[in-house]
Coordinates of C-alpha atoms in Angstrom, one line a residue:
X28 CA 96.9 36.9 74.1
X29 CA 94.2 39.1 72.5
X30 CA 92.5 39.2 75.9
X31 CA 95.7 40.6 77.6
X32 CA 96.2 43.2 74.9
X33 CA 92.6 44.3 75.3
X34 CA 93.0 44.6 79.1
X35 CA 96.2 46.6 78.6
X36 CA 94.5 48.9 76.2
X37 CA 91.6 49.4 78.5
X38 CA 93.9 50.2 81.4
X39 CA 95.8 52.7 79.3
X40 CA 92.5 54.3 78.3
X41 CA 91.4 54.6 82.0
X42 CA 94.8 56.2 83.0
X43 CA 94.6 58.7 80.1
X44 CA 91.0 59.5 80.8
X45 CA 91.8 60.1 84.5
X46 CA 94.7 62.3 83.5
X47 CA 92.6 64.3 81.0
X48 CA 89.8 64.6 83.6
X49 CA 92.1 66.1 86.2
X50 CA 93.5 68.5 83.6
X51 CA 90.0 69.4 82.5
X52 CA 89.0 70.0 86.1
X53 CA 92.0 72.3 86.6
X54 CA 91.3 74.0 83.3
X55 CA 87.7 74.6 84.3
X56 CA 88.7 76.4 87.5
X57 CA 88.5 80.1 87.2
X58 CA 91.6 82.2 88.1
X59 CA 89.7 83.3 91.3
X60 CA 89.1 79.7 92.2
X61 CA 92.7 78.8 91.8
X62 CA 93.8 81.7 94.1
X63 CA 91.1 80.9 96.6
X64 CA 92.3 77.2 96.7
X65 CA 95.8 78.4 97.5
X66 CA 94.6 80.8 100.2
X67 CA 92.5 78.1 101.8
X68 CA 95.1 75.4 101.6
X69 CA 96.7 75.7 105.0
X70 CA 93.4 75.6 106.9
X71 CA 92.1 72.7 104.7
X72 CA 95.3 70.8 105.1
X73 CA 95.6 71.4 108.9
X74 CA 92.0 70.1 109.3
X75 CA 92.8 67.0 107.3
X76 CA 96.0 66.3 109.4
X77 CA 94.2 66.8 112.7
X78 CA 91.4 64.4 111.6
X79 CA 94.1 61.8 111.1
X80 CA 95.5 62.4 114.6
X81 CA 98.6 64.3 113.5
X82 CA 100.0 66.7 116.0
X83 CA 100.6 70.1 114.4
X84 CA 104.2 71.0 115.4
X85 CA 106.1 74.1 114.2
X86 CA 107.9 71.9 111.7
X87 CA 104.7 70.5 110.4
X88 CA 103.2 74.0 110.0
X89 CA 106.3 75.0 108.0
X90 CA 105.8 71.9 105.8
X91 CA 102.2 72.9 105.1
X92 CA 103.3 76.4 104.1
X93 CA 105.9 74.9 101.7
X94 CA 103.1 72.8 100.2
X95 CA 101.0 76.0 99.8
X96 CA 103.9 77.7 98.0
X97 CA 104.3 74.6 95.7
X98 CA 100.5 74.7 94.9
X99 CA 100.7 78.4 94.2
X100 CA 103.7 77.8 91.8
X101 CA 101.8 75.0 90.0
X102 CA 98.6 77.0 89.7
X103 CA 100.4 80.0 88.4
X104 CA 102.2 78.0 85.8
X105 CA 98.9 76.4 84.7
X106 CA 97.1 79.8 84.6
X107 CA 100.0 81.4 82.7
X108 CA 99.7 78.7 80.0
X109 CA 96.1 79.5 79.2
X110 CA 95.3 81.6 76.2
X111 CA 93.1 84.7 76.1
X112 CA 93.6 85.8 79.7
X113 CA 91.4 88.7 80.7
X114 CA 92.7 91.6 83.0
X115 CA 91.0 89.9 85.9
X116 CA 92.9 86.7 85.2
X117 CA 96.1 88.6 85.0
X118 CA 95.5 90.1 88.4
X119 CA 95.0 86.7 90.0
X120 CA 98.0 85.4 88.2
X121 CA 100.1 88.1 89.9
X122 CA 98.6 87.1 93.3
X123 CA 99.5 83.4 92.6
X124 CA 103.1 84.4 91.8
X125 CA 103.2 86.4 95.0
X126 CA 102.0 83.4 97.0
X127 CA 104.7 81.4 95.4
X128 CA 107.2 84.0 96.5
X129 CA 108.2 84.7 92.9
X130 CA 108.4 88.5 93.2
X131 CA 110.1 88.9 89.8
X132 CA 107.2 87.4 87.9
X133 CA 104.6 88.9 90.3
X134 CA 105.9 92.4 89.6
X135 CA 106.0 91.8 85.8
X136 CA 102.4 90.4 85.8
X137 CA 101.0 93.3 88.0
X138 CA 102.7 95.8 85.6
X139 CA 101.0 94.0 82.7
X140 CA 97.7 94.2 84.6
X141 CA 98.1 98.0 85.3
X142 CA 98.9 98.6 81.6
X143 CA 95.3 97.6 80.7
X144 CA 94.1 100.8 82.4
X145 CA 94.6 104.6 82.0
X146 CA 96.1 106.5 84.9
X147 CA 92.7 108.0 85.6
X148 CA 91.0 104.6 86.2
X149 CA 89.9 104.1 89.8
X150 CA 89.2 100.7 91.3
X151 CA 90.4 98.7 94.3
X152 CA 92.1 95.9 92.3
X153 CA 94.2 98.4 90.3
X154 CA 95.2 100.2 93.5
X155 CA 96.2 96.9 95.1
X156 CA 98.3 96.0 92.0
X157 CA 100.0 99.4 92.2
X158 CA 100.8 99.0 95.9
X159 CA 102.5 95.6 95.1
X160 CA 104.5 97.1 92.3
X161 CA 105.7 99.9 94.6
X162 CA 106.8 97.4 97.2
X163 CA 108.5 95.0 94.8
X164 CA 110.2 97.9 93.0
X165 CA 111.5 99.3 96.3
X166 CA 113.1 96.0 97.1
X167 CA 114.6 95.6 93.6
X168 CA 115.8 99.3 93.5
X169 CA 113.7 100.1 90.4
X170 CA 113.2 103.5 91.9
X171 CA 111.9 105.2 88.8
X172 CA 109.1 102.6 88.4
X173 CA 108.5 102.8 92.2
X174 CA 108.0 106.6 92.3
X175 CA 105.9 106.8 89.1
X176 CA 103.6 104.0 90.3
X177 CA 103.3 105.7 93.7
X178 CA 102.2 109.0 92.0
X179 CA 99.6 107.1 90.0
X180 CA 98.4 105.3 93.2
X181 CA 98.0 108.7 95.0
X182 CA 95.6 109.8 92.2
X183 CA 93.6 106.6 92.4
X184 CA 90.9 105.3 94.8
X185 CA 90.7 104.0 97.4
X186 CA 93.6 105.6 99.3
X187 CA 94.0 105.3 103.0
X188 CA 96.4 107.2 105.3
X189 CA 97.7 103.9 106.7
X190 CA 98.5 102.6 103.2
X191 CA 100.1 106.0 102.3
X192 CA 102.4 105.9 105.3
X193 CA 103.4 102.3 104.7
X194 CA 104.3 102.9 101.1
X195 CA 106.2 106.1 101.9
X196 CA 108.2 104.0 104.4
X197 CA 109.2 101.5 101.7
X198 CA 110.2 104.4 99.4
X199 CA 112.2 106.3 102.1
X200 CA 114.2 103.2 102.8
X201 CA 114.7 102.5 99.1
X202 CA 116.0 106.0 98.4
X203 CA 118.2 105.9 101.5
X204 CA 119.9 102.6 100.3
X205 CA 120.4 104.3 96.9
X206 CA 122.1 107.3 98.7
X207 CA 119.3 109.7 97.5
X208 CA 119.1 111.2 101.0
X209 CA 116.9 114.2 100.1
X210 CA 114.2 112.0 98.7
X211 CA 114.6 109.6 101.6
X212 CA 114.0 112.5 104.0
X213 CA 111.1 113.8 101.9
X214 CA 109.1 110.6 102.0
X215 CA 110.3 109.6 105.5
X216 CA 109.1 112.9 107.0
X217 CA 105.8 112.6 105.2
X218 CA 105.3 109.1 106.4
X219 CA 106.2 110.0 110.0
X220 CA 103.7 112.8 110.2
X221 CA 101.0 110.5 108.8
X222 CA 101.9 107.7 111.2
X223 CA 101.6 110.0 114.2
X224 CA 97.9 110.6 113.3
X225 CA 97.0 106.9 112.5
X226 CA 94.2 105.4 114.7
X227 CA 94.7 102.7 117.2
X228 CA 91.5 100.8 117.4
X229 CA 93.0 97.7 118.9
X230 CA 96.3 96.3 120.2
X231 CA 97.2 95.0 116.7
X232 CA 96.9 98.5 115.2
X233 CA 98.9 100.0 118.0
X234 CA 101.8 97.5 117.5
X235 CA 101.7 98.1 113.7
X236 CA 101.8 101.9 114.2
X237 CA 104.7 101.6 116.7
X238 CA 106.7 99.4 114.4
X239 CA 106.2 101.7 111.4
X240 CA 107.1 104.8 113.5
X241 CA 110.3 103.1 114.7
X242 CA 111.3 102.2 111.2
X243 CA 110.8 105.8 110.1
X244 CA 112.8 107.2 113.1
X245 CA 115.7 105.0 112.1
X246 CA 115.6 105.9 108.4
X247 CA 115.4 109.6 109.1
X248 CA 118.1 109.5 111.8
X249 CA 120.6 108.1 109.3
X250 CA 119.4 110.1 106.4
X251 CA 119.8 113.3 108.4
X252 CA 123.3 112.3 109.5
X253 CA 124.3 111.5 105.9
X254 CA 123.0 114.9 104.9
X255 CA 124.9 116.8 107.6
X256 CA 121.8 117.5 109.7
X257 CA 122.9 116.1 113.0
X258 CA 120.6 118.4 115.0
X259 CA 117.6 117.1 113.1
X260 CA 118.7 113.6 113.8
X261 CA 118.8 114.3 117.5
X262 CA 115.5 116.0 117.4
X263 CA 113.7 113.1 115.7
X264 CA 115.2 110.7 118.2
X265 CA 114.1 113.0 121.1
X266 CA 110.5 113.1 119.6
X267 CA 110.5 109.3 119.4
X268 CA 111.7 108.9 123.0
X269 CA 109.1 111.4 124.2
X270 CA 106.4 109.6 122.3
X271 CA 107.4 106.2 123.8
X272 CA 106.7 107.8 127.2
X273 CA 103.4 109.3 126.2
X274 CA 101.9 106.1 124.6
X275 CA 103.6 104.5 126.8
X276 CA 105.6 101.8 125.0
X277 CA 108.7 100.1 126.3
X278 CA 109.2 98.4 122.9
X279 CA 109.3 101.8 121.0
X280 CA 111.6 103.2 123.7
X281 CA 114.0 100.2 123.2
X282 CA 113.9 100.7 119.4
X283 CA 114.7 104.4 119.7
X284 CA 117.5 103.8 122.2
X285 CA 119.0 101.1 120.0
X286 CA 119.2 103.7 117.2
X287 CA 120.7 106.2 119.6
X288 CA 123.4 103.7 120.6
X289 CA 124.2 102.7 117.1
X290 CA 124.2 106.2 115.7
X291 CA 126.8 107.4 118.3
X292 CA 124.5 110.1 119.8
X293 CA 124.8 110.2 123.6
X294 CA 121.6 109.7 125.6
X295 CA 122.4 112.8 127.8
X296 CA 122.6 114.9 124.6
X297 CA 119.3 113.5 123.5
X298 CA 117.6 114.2 126.8
X299 CA 118.5 117.9 126.5
X300 CA 116.3 117.9 123.4
X301 CA 113.2 116.2 124.9
X302 CA 110.4 118.7 125.0
X303 CA 108.4 119.5 128.2
X304 CA 106.1 116.7 129.2
X305 CA 103.9 118.8 131.4
X306 CA 100.9 118.3 129.1
X307 CA 101.3 114.5 128.9
X308 CA 98.5 112.2 129.9
X309 CA 98.8 109.9 132.9
X310 CA 99.9 106.3 132.3
X311 CA 97.1 103.7 131.7
X312 CA 95.8 101.7 134.7
X313 CA 97.1 98.3 135.6
X314 CA 94.8 95.3 135.1
X315 CA 95.7 93.2 138.1
X316 CA 94.3 89.8 139.2
X317 CA 96.2 89.4 142.5
X318 CA 98.1 91.6 144.9
X319 CA 100.8 90.3 147.2
X320 CA 102.2 92.4 150.1
X321 CA 100.2 95.4 148.9
X322 CA 96.5 96.4 149.2
X323 CA 94.8 96.7 145.8
X324 CA 95.4 100.1 144.5
X325 CA 94.8 102.1 141.3
X326 CA 97.6 104.3 139.8
X327 CA 95.2 107.3 139.9
X328 CA 95.0 106.9 143.7
X329 CA 98.8 107.2 143.9
X330 CA 99.0 110.7 142.5
X331 CA 101.5 112.7 144.7
X332 CA 103.8 109.7 144.9
X333 CA 106.7 108.8 142.6
X334 CA 106.0 105.2 141.4
X335 CA 108.4 102.8 139.9
X336 CA 106.7 99.9 138.0
X337 CA 109.2 97.0 137.8
X338 CA 108.1 94.5 135.1
X339 CA 109.7 91.2 135.8
X340 CA 109.4 87.4 135.8
X341 CA 110.5 84.7 138.2
X342 CA 112.5 82.9 135.5
X343 CA 114.4 86.0 134.5
X344 CA 117.9 86.0 135.8
X345 CA 118.7 89.7 135.0
X346 CA 115.4 90.6 136.9
X347 CA 116.6 88.8 140.0
X348 CA 120.0 90.5 139.7
X349 CA 118.3 93.9 140.1
X350 CA 116.5 93.0 143.4
X351 CA 119.3 94.2 145.7
X352 CA 119.3 97.6 144.0
X353 CA 115.5 97.8 144.2
X354 CA 115.6 97.0 147.9
X355 CA 118.2 99.7 148.4
X356 CA 116.0 102.3 146.5
X357 CA 113.0 101.3 148.6
X358 CA 114.9 101.9 151.8
X359 CA 116.6 105.1 150.6
X360 CA 113.6 107.0 149.0
X361 CA 110.4 105.7 150.6
X362 CA 110.3 108.7 153.0
X363 CA 110.4 111.0 150.0
X364 CA 107.1 109.7 148.6
X365 CA 108.7 107.0 146.4
X366 CA 107.2 103.5 146.0
X367 CA 107.9 100.4 143.9
X368 CA 105.4 98.0 142.5
X369 CA 106.7 94.7 141.1
X370 CA 104.5 93.9 138.1
X371 CA 104.5 90.3 136.9
X372 CA 102.0 87.7 135.5
X373 CA 100.9 84.2 136.0
X374 CA 103.0 81.9 133.7
X375 CA 101.5 78.6 134.8
X376 CA 104.9 77.1 135.5
X377 CA 108.0 77.1 137.7
X378 CA 110.9 76.0 135.4
X379 CA 109.5 72.9 133.7
X380 CA 106.9 72.2 136.4
X381 CA 103.3 73.2 135.6
X382 CA 101.5 75.2 138.3
X383 CA 97.8 75.9 139.0
X384 CA 97.0 79.6 139.7
X385 CA 96.8 78.8 143.4
X386 CA 100.1 77.0 143.4
X387 CA 101.7 79.9 141.5
X388 CA 100.2 82.4 144.0
X389 CA 101.9 80.4 146.8
X390 CA 105.1 80.2 144.9
X391 CA 105.2 84.0 144.4
X392 CA 104.7 84.5 148.1
X393 CA 107.6 82.2 148.9
X394 CA 109.7 83.9 146.1
X395 CA 109.0 87.3 147.7
X396 CA 110.1 86.2 151.1
X397 CA 113.2 84.4 149.7
X398 CA 114.5 87.5 148.0
X399 CA 113.4 89.8 150.9
X400 CA 111.5 92.2 148.7
X401 CA 109.8 94.8 150.9
X402 CA 107.4 96.2 148.2
X403 CA 104.2 94.7 146.8
X404 CA 103.6 92.5 143.8
X405 CA 100.9 93.2 141.2
X406 CA 100.1 90.0 139.3
X407 CA 98.1 89.9 136.1
X408 CA 96.5 86.9 134.4
X409 CA 97.7 87.4 130.9
X410 CA 99.4 90.1 128.9
X411 CA 96.9 93.0 129.1
X412 CA 99.0 95.1 131.4
X413 CA 102.2 94.2 129.6
X414 CA 100.5 95.3 126.3
X415 CA 99.3 98.6 127.8
X416 CA 102.9 99.5 128.5
X417 CA 104.4 97.9 125.4
X418 CA 106.6 95.6 127.5
X419 CA 108.3 93.0 125.4
X420 CA 111.5 92.3 127.4
X421 CA 112.5 91.8 131.1
X422 CA 113.3 93.5 133.2
X423 CA 111.5 96.7 132.2
X424 CA 111.1 99.6 134.5
X425 CA 108.6 102.5 134.1
X426 CA 109.0 105.6 136.3
X427 CA 105.8 107.7 136.9
X428 CA 106.1 111.2 138.4
X429 CA 103.7 112.6 141.0
X430 CA 101.1 113.3 138.2
X431 CA 101.2 109.7 137.1
X432 CA 103.0 110.6 133.8
X433 CA 105.8 108.3 132.5
X434 CA 109.1 110.1 132.9
X435 CA 111.5 107.3 132.2
X436 CA 111.6 103.7 130.8
X437 CA 114.5 101.4 131.5
X438 CA 115.1 98.1 129.8
X439 CA 117.7 95.6 131.1
X440 CA 120.0 95.7 134.0
X441 CA 123.1 97.4 132.5
X442 CA 125.1 99.8 134.6
X443 CA 124.4 102.9 132.5
X444 CA 120.7 102.1 132.4
X445 CA 120.6 101.8 136.2
X446 CA 122.5 105.0 136.7
X447 CA 120.2 106.9 134.4
X448 CA 117.2 105.5 136.1
X449 CA 118.3 106.5 139.6
X450 CA 119.3 110.0 138.4
X451 CA 115.8 110.4 137.1
X452 CA 114.2 109.0 140.3
X453 CA 116.2 111.7 142.3
X454 CA 115.1 114.4 139.8
X455 CA 111.4 113.5 139.9
X456 CA 111.4 113.1 143.7
X457 CA 112.6 116.7 144.0
X458 CA 109.7 118.0 141.9
X459 CA 106.6 119.5 143.5
X460 CA 104.6 117.0 145.6
X461 CA 101.0 117.4 144.5
X462 CA 99.9 115.8 147.7
X463 CA 101.0 118.9 149.7

């Protein structure tokens, strides 16, 4: 009996010791360590699962992210329960709440962190906390806190134009939703002009810039209309449309035209406002792996011709529905210096069937004959050409004038879109032929 009691006491001691050891280990972790553990959790967990032969599906990835949020919540609770937190600890506590998607507590903690410093203090962590408060406040309609914190942020360091444009975008939207249209326009216009000047070092930066620009065009369009400034709304849409040609970007064009449609402004009215494009740069070159029914050619060698780039895919039903019309345009306008290039890419499949590059090359040739397409195909291996033209949907058509400048972008196969495109083809064909 005494032996059993002793064993039970020993087992209880071991369990309590282990529990206290774990607690002590957690307590010994710095606030930075706790945050780093949360940040690294997905990669660490994925590596562990793969080592066990687990296939990482989309559902499994979502499960891991849920585990990450739970860990962040647990770590935040543990850190918040400590006594004598220093400003640095408070900053990491805010980050943990943010990772746990607890924006209310995150905002309160970041405000508490900011309160430790004078408005003249300049450091990166303080600026980061201010940015987060601005964003959280914009979502929660705490507009007084949002604007005051932004003014403090502007006086701090570091400040980048990318950050400034992004924060002003949040503020413009928040003021619009609160029906403060003058302030919405003030910050929206400021952000738009900043965005136009932002660098584009890589494709990711370009996509981010285009998304931000599209957001601001939408906010300003509606804010102008609410403020009885319809002409300014048309002008900002015309600028966005013209910019989508200059970049070029079919995605930005689609965003602008969605705003046009939803705002009740006619496209023809909009086109009257588009400024002259005579100084625009020629479109970027195609990056092509294979050519079918067309000798390899560069766009710069097609100056003097009107070129329609038709971005399509073999699995795209709307694309196939446009083929009769494209055949008709090829026949009708070729003698006027017009040509079509069907731009597609290798997808590695035909329906559910996998294809090697050679098999897909043969399939494309058969596809071309089946649909009696008289113009050439330009086939890329990957998305480089699609990214250059900002193509994110099929079919997308890009019309180049005789200088190689984008004059029209069409998305989809709708009747109005097709009519507008053909009208522009006729217009551009009539312009001076530089080859003469």
